[in-house]
CSV table of C-alpha atoms in Angstrom, one decimal:
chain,number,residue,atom,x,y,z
A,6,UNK,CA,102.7,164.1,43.3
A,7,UNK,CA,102.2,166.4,46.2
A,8,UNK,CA,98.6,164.3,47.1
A,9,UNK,CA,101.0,161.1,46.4
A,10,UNK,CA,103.5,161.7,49.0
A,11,UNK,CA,100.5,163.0,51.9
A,12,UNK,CA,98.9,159.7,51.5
A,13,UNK,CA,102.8,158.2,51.9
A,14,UNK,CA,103.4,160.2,54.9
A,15,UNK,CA,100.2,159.4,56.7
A,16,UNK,CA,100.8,155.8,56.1
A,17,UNK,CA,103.7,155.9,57.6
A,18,UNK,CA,103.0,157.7,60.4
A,19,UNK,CA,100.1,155.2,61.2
A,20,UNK,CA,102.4,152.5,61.0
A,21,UNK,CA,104.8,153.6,63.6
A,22,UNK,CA,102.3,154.4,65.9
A,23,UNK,CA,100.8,150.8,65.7
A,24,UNK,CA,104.7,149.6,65.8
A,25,UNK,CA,105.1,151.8,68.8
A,26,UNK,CA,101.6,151.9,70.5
A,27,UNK,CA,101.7,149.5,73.4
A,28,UNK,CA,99.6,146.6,74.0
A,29,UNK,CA,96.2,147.2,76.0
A,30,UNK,CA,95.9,144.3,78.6
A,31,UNK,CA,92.5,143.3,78.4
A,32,UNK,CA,90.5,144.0,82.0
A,33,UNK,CA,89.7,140.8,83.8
A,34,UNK,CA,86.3,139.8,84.0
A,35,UNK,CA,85.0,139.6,87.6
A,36,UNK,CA,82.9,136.6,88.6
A,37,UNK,CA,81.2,136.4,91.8
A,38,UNK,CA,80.7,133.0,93.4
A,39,UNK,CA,78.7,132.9,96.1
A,40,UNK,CA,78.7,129.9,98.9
A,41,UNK,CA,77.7,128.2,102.0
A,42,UNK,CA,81.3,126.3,101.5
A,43,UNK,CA,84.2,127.4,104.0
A,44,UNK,CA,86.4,129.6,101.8
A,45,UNK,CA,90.0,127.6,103.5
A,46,UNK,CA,88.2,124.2,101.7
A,47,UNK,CA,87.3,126.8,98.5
A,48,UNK,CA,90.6,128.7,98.6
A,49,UNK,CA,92.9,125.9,96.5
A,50,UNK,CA,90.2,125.6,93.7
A,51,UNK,CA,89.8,129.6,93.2
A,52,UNK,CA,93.5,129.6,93.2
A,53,UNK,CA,93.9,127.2,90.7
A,54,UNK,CA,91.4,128.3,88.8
A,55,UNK,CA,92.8,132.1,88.7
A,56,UNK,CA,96.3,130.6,87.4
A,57,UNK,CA,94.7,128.8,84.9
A,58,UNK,CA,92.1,131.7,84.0
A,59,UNK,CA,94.1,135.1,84.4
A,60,UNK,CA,91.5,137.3,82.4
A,61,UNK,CA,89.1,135.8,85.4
A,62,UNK,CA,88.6,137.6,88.5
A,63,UNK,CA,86.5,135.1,91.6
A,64,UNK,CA,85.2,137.2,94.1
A,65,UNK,CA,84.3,134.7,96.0
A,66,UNK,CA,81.4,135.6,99.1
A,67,UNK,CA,80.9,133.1,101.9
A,68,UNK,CA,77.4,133.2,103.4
A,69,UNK,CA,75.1,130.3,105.6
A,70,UNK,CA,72.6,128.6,103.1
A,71,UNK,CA,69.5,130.1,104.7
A,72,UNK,CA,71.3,133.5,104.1
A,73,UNK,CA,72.4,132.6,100.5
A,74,UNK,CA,68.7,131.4,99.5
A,75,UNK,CA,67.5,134.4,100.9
A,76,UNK,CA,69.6,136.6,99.3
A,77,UNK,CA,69.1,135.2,95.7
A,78,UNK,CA,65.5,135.2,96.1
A,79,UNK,CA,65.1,138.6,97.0
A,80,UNK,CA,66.8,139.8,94.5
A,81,UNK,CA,69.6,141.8,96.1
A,82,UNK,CA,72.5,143.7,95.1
A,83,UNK,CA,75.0,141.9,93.8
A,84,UNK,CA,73.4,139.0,92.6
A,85,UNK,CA,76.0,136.0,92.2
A,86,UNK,CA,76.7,134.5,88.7
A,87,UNK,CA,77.4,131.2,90.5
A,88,UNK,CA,75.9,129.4,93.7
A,89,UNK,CA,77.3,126.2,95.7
A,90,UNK,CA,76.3,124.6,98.5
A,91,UNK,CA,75.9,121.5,100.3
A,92,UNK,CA,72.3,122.0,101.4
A,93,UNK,CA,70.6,120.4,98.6
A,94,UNK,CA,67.5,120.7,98.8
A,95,UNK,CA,67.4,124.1,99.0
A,96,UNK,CA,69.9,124.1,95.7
A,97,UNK,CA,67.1,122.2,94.1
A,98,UNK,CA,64.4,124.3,95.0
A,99,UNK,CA,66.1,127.4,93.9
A,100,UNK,CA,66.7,125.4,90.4
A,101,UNK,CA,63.4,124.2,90.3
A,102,UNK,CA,62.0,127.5,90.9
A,103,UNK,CA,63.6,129.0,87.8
A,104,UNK,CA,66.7,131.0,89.7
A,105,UNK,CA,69.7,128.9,87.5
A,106,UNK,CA,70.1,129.6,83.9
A,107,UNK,CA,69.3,127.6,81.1
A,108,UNK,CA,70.9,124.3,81.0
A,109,UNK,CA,74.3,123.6,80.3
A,110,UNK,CA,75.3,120.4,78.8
A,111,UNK,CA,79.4,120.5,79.7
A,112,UNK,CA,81.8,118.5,77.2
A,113,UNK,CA,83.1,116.4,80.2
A,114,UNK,CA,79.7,116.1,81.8
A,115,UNK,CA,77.8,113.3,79.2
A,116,UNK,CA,75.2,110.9,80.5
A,117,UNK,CA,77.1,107.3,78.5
A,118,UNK,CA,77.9,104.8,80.8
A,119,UNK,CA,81.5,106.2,79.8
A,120,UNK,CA,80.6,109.4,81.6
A,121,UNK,CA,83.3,110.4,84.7
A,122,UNK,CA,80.6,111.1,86.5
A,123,UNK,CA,77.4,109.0,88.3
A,124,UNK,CA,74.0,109.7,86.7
A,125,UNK,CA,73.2,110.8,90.3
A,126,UNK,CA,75.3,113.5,90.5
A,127,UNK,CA,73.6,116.2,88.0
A,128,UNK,CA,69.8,117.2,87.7
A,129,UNK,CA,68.7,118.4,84.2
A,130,UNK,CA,71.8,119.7,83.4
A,131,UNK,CA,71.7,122.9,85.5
A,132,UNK,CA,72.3,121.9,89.0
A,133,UNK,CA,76.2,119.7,89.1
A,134,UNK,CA,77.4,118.0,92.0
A,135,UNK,CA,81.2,118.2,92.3
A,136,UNK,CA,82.1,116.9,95.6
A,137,UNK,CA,80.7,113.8,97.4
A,138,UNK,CA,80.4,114.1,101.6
A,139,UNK,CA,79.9,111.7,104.5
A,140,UNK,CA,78.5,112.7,107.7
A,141,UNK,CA,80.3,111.8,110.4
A,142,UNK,CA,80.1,112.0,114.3
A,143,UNK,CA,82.8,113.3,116.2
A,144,UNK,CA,84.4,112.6,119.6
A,145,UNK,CA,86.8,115.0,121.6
A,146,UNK,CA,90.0,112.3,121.6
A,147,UNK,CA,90.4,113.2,125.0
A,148,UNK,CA,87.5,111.8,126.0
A,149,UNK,CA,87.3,108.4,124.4
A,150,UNK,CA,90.4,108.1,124.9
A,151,UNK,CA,90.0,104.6,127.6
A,152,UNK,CA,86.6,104.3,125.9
A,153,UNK,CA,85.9,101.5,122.7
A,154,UNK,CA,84.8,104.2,120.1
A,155,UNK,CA,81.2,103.1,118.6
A,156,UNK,CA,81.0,102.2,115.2
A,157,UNK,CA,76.8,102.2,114.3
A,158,UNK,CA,74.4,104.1,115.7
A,159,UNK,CA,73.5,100.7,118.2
A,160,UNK,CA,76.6,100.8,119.7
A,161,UNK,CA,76.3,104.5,119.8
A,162,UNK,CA,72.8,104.9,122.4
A,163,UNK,CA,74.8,102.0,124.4
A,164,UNK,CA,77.6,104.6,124.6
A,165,UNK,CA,75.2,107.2,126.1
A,166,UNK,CA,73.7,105.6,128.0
A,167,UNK,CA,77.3,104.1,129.5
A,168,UNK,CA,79.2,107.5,130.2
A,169,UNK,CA,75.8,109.3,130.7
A,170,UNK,CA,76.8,111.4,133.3
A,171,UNK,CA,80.5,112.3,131.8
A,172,UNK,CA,77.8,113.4,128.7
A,173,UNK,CA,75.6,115.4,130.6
A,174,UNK,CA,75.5,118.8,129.0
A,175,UNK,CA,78.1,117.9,126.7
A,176,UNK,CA,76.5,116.2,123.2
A,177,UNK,CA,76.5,118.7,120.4
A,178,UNK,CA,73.8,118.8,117.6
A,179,UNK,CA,73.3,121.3,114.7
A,180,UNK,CA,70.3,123.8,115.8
A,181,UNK,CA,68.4,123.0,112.4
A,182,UNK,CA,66.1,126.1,112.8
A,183,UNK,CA,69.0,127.9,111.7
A,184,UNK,CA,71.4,125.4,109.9
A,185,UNK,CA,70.0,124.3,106.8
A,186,UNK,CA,73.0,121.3,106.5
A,187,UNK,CA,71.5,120.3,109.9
A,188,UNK,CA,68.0,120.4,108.9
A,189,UNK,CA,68.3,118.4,106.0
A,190,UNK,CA,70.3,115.9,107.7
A,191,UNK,CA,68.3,115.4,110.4
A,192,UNK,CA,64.9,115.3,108.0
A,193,UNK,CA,67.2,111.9,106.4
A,194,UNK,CA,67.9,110.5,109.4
A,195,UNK,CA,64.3,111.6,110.6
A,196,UNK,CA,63.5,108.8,107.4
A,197,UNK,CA,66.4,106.5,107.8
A,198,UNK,CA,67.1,105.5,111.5
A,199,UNK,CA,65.2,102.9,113.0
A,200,UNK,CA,65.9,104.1,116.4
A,201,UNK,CA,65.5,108.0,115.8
A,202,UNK,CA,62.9,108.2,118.9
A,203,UNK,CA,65.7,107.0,121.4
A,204,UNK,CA,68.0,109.5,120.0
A,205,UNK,CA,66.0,112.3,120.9
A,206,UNK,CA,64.8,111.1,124.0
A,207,UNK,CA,69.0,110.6,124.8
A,208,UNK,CA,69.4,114.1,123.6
A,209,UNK,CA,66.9,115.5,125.5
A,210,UNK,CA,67.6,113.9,128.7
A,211,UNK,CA,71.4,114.9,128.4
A,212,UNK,CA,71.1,118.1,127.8
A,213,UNK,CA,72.3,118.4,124.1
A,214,UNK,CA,73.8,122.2,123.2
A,215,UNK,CA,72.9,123.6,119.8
A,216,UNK,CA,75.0,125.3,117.4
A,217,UNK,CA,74.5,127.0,114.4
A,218,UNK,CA,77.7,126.8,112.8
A,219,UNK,CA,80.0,123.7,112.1
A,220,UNK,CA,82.8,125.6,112.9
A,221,UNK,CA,81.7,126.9,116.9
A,222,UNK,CA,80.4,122.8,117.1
A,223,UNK,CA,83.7,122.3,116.3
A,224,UNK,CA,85.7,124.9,118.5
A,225,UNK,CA,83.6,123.2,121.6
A,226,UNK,CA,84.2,119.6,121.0
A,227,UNK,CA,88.3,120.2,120.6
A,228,UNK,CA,87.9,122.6,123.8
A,229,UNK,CA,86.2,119.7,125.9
A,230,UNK,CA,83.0,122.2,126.3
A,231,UNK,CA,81.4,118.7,124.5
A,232,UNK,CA,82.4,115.2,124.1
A,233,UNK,CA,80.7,114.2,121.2
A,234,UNK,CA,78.7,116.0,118.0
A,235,UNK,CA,76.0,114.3,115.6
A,236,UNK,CA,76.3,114.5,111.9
A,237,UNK,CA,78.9,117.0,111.2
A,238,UNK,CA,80.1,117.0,107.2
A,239,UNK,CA,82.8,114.5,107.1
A,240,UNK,CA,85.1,117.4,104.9
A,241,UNK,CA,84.9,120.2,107.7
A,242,UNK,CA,85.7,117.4,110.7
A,243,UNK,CA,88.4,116.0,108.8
A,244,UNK,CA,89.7,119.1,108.2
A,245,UNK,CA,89.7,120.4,111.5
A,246,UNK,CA,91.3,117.2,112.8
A,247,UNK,CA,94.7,118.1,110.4
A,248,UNK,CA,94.5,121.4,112.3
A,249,UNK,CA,93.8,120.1,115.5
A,250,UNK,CA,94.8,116.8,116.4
A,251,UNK,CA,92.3,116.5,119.5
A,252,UNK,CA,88.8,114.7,117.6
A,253,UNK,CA,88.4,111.4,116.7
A,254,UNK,CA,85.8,111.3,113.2
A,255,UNK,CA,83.9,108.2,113.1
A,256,UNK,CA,81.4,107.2,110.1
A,257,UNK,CA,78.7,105.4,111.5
A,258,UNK,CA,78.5,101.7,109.8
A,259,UNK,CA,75.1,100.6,109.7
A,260,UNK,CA,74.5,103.8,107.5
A,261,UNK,CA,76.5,106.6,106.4
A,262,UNK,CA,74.5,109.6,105.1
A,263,UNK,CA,76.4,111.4,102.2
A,264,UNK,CA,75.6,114.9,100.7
A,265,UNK,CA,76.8,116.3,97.2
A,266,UNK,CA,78.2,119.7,97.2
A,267,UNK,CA,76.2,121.4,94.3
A,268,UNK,CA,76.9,124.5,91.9
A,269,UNK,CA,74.4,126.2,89.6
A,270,UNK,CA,75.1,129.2,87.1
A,271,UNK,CA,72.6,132.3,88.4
A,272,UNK,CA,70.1,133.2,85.7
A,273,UNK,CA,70.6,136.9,86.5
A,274,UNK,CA,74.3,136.4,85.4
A,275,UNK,CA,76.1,138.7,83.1
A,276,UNK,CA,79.1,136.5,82.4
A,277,UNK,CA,77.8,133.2,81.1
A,278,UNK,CA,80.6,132.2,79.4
A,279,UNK,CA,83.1,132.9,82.5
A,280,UNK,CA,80.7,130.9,84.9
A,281,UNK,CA,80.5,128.3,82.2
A,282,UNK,CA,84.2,127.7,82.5
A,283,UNK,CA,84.1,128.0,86.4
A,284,UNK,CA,81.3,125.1,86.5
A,285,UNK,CA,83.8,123.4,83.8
A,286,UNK,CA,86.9,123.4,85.7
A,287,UNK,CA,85.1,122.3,89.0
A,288,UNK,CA,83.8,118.9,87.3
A,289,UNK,CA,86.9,118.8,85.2
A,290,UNK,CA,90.1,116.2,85.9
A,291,UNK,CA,92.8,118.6,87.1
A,292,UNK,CA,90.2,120.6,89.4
A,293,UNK,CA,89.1,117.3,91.0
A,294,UNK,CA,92.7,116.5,91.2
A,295,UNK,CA,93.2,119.7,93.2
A,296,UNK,CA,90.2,118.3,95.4
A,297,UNK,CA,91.7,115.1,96.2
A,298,UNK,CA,95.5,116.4,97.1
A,299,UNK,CA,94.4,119.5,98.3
A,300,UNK,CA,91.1,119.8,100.0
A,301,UNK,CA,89.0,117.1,102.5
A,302,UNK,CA,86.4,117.4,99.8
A,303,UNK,CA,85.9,113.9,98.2
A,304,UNK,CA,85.7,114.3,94.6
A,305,UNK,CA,82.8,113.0,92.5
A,306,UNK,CA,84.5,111.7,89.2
A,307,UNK,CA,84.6,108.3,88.9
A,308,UNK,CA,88.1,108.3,87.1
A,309,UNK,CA,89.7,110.5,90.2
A,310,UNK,CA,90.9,107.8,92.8
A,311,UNK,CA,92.3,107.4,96.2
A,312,UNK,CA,91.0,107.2,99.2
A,313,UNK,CA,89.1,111.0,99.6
A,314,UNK,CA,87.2,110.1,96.3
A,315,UNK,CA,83.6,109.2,96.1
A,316,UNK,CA,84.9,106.5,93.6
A,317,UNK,CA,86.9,104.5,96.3
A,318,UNK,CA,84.4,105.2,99.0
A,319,UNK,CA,81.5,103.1,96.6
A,320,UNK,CA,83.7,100.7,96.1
A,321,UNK,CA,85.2,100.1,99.9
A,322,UNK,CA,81.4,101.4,101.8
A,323,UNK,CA,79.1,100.2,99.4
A,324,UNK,CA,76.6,98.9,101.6
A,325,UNK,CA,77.4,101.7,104.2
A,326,UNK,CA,76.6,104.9,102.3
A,327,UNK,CA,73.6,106.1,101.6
A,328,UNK,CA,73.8,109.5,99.2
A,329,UNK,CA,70.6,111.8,99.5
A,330,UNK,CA,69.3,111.8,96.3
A,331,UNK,CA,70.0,114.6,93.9
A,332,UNK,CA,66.3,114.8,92.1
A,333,UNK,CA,62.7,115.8,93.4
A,334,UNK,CA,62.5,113.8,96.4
A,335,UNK,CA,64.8,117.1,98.0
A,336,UNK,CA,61.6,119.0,97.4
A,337,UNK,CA,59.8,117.7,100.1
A,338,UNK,CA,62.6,118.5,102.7
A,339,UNK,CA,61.8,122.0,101.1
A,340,UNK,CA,58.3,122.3,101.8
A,341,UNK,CA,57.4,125.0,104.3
A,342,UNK,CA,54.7,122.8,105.9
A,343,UNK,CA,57.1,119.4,106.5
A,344,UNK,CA,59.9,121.9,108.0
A,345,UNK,CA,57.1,122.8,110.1
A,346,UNK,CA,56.7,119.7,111.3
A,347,UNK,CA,59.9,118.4,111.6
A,348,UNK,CA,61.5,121.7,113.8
A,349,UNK,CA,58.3,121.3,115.9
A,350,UNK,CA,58.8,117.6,116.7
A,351,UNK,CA,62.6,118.6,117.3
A,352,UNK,CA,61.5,121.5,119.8
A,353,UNK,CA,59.0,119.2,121.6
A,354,UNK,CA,61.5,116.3,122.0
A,355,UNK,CA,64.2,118.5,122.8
A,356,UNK,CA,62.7,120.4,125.9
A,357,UNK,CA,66.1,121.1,127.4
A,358,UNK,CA,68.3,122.0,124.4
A,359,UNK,CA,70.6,124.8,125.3
């Protein structure tokens, strides 16, 4: 009897202690995501994301894309569980070379012709583009504003050459030694323009400063230290101009160059689920939503519309876009030996850059 009521007493006392204990919260997870995108165009996606995801913690670490490929190919501490940039072809190359994790197939993500998203936009299922992005040239308003804007790159070496003294020392170009978005733009347009030779013989001749940041190019052309910049990512311009109501953003007609903001899972991640449900939310409806109402990044899904999307763009700009392709053709922008030759041929044309 006496064992009978121990065993009584014990289980009672257990069960007030569970009645009483109080609930452990459970410690967020943190997940780093490392990338070459400004955190103010980031910030309402990791916000949203956090209020959807509350056992989630995004650290999120801004860094140039040189300094981001670097850093994950070295091997230093901390190691990001996710990467995004817009410099594909070093995205690619850093996929291709075995730095992502194994791929992913997402739920939302299928390859039907009912998918939401282009065939275009993903590569083997480990490297997802979530964000589709003109490059654009941009005028201090000021300064064009008794001038007829050009429209295509024709117009645009007539412009020069028309207001080439107001130019002189005042036509703004990425430095592509050290801005990878700048490099791999120029490589395209290197491919693309016709009449690339006369732009860096204009270029030359005028004087053209160098930047290397899209921000300080920027900060110059709203001061009136420049008049004009060449292929600056439509997202950052446009956002700049809702801040600063002194540039005029023009997409050059004849051709448009567009980029595709990428994300990969890190293979060196420790939280593969948690970056799973990152890379999910960024290709999913309501975070493209957030892109379109809140951010100047056009979002890729072809069932998000409106203007800012990549879906209205194809279907208003068809013949005027022209998307770098998301596959191996990047790898030759990657290739130590064409980079080369490219930055030498920009040096030697460009005797007088600042």
């Amino acid at each position: 009897m006496t064992v009978v009521k121990g065993i009584i007493w014990v289980c009672v006392f257990i069960a007030s202690a569970l009645v009483n204990a109080k609930p452990t919260k459970s410690v967020p997870v943190t997940l780093r995501v490392f990338g070459a995108a400004y955190l103010s165009e980031m910030k309402p996606l990791l916000d949203d994301f956090s209020m959807r995801n509350p056992n989630i913690n995004v650290q999120y670490r801004w860094m140039s894309s040189e300094e981001l490929d670097s850093h994950i190919r070295s091997g230093a501490e901390p190691q990001p569980d996710i990467t995004i940039s817009s410099v594909m072809h070093l995205q690619l190359r850093l996929v291709n070379d075995g730095y992502a994790s194994e791929p992913v197939q997402f739920l939302d993500q299928g390859t039907s012709e009912h998918s939401p998203f282009p065939v275009w936009s993903h590569w083997r299922n480990a490297l997802f583009g979530f964000s589709f992005e003109p490059a654009v040239v941009v005028f201090n308003k000021a300064f064009v504003q008794d001038k007829e804007v050009p429209t295509n790159r024709t117009e645009l070496l007539g412009f020069i050459r028309q207001h080439s003294e107001e130019l002189m020392g005042r036509i703004g170009l990425f430095d592509i030694r050290k801005v990878g978005i700048g490099y791999l733009l120029w490589s395209f347009e290197r491919q693309q323009a016709r009449n690339y030779g006369q732009f860096l013989e204009l270029f030359n001749y005028h004087y053209a400063r160098t930047f290397d940041s899209t921000r300080s190019m920027l900060r110059a052309l709203s001061e009136g230290q420049i008049a004009m910049s060449y292929q600056v990512v439509g997202s950052y311009a446009n956002s700049w101009q809702k801040l600063h109501d002194d540039i005029v953003v023009v997409p050059m007609e004849d051709y448009t160059p567009v980029i595709l903001r990428t994300a990969f899972i890190n293979r060196t991640t420790q939280n593969t689920e948690q970056a799973k449900q990152f890379i999910s939310y960024l290709l999913s409806s309501p975070g493209q939503w957030v892109m379109a109402e809140q951010t100047n990044m056009p979002p890729i899904r072809l069932d998000v519309t409106g203007e800012k999307s990549a879906q209205y763009m194809r279907q208003e700009f068809a013949d005027q876009l022209k998307p770098l392709p998301l596959d191996v053709r990047l790898l030759v922008f990657a290739d130590k030996s064409k980079k080369e030759i490219v930055i030498t041929e920009w040096e030697s044309a460009l005797k007088n850059y600042d």
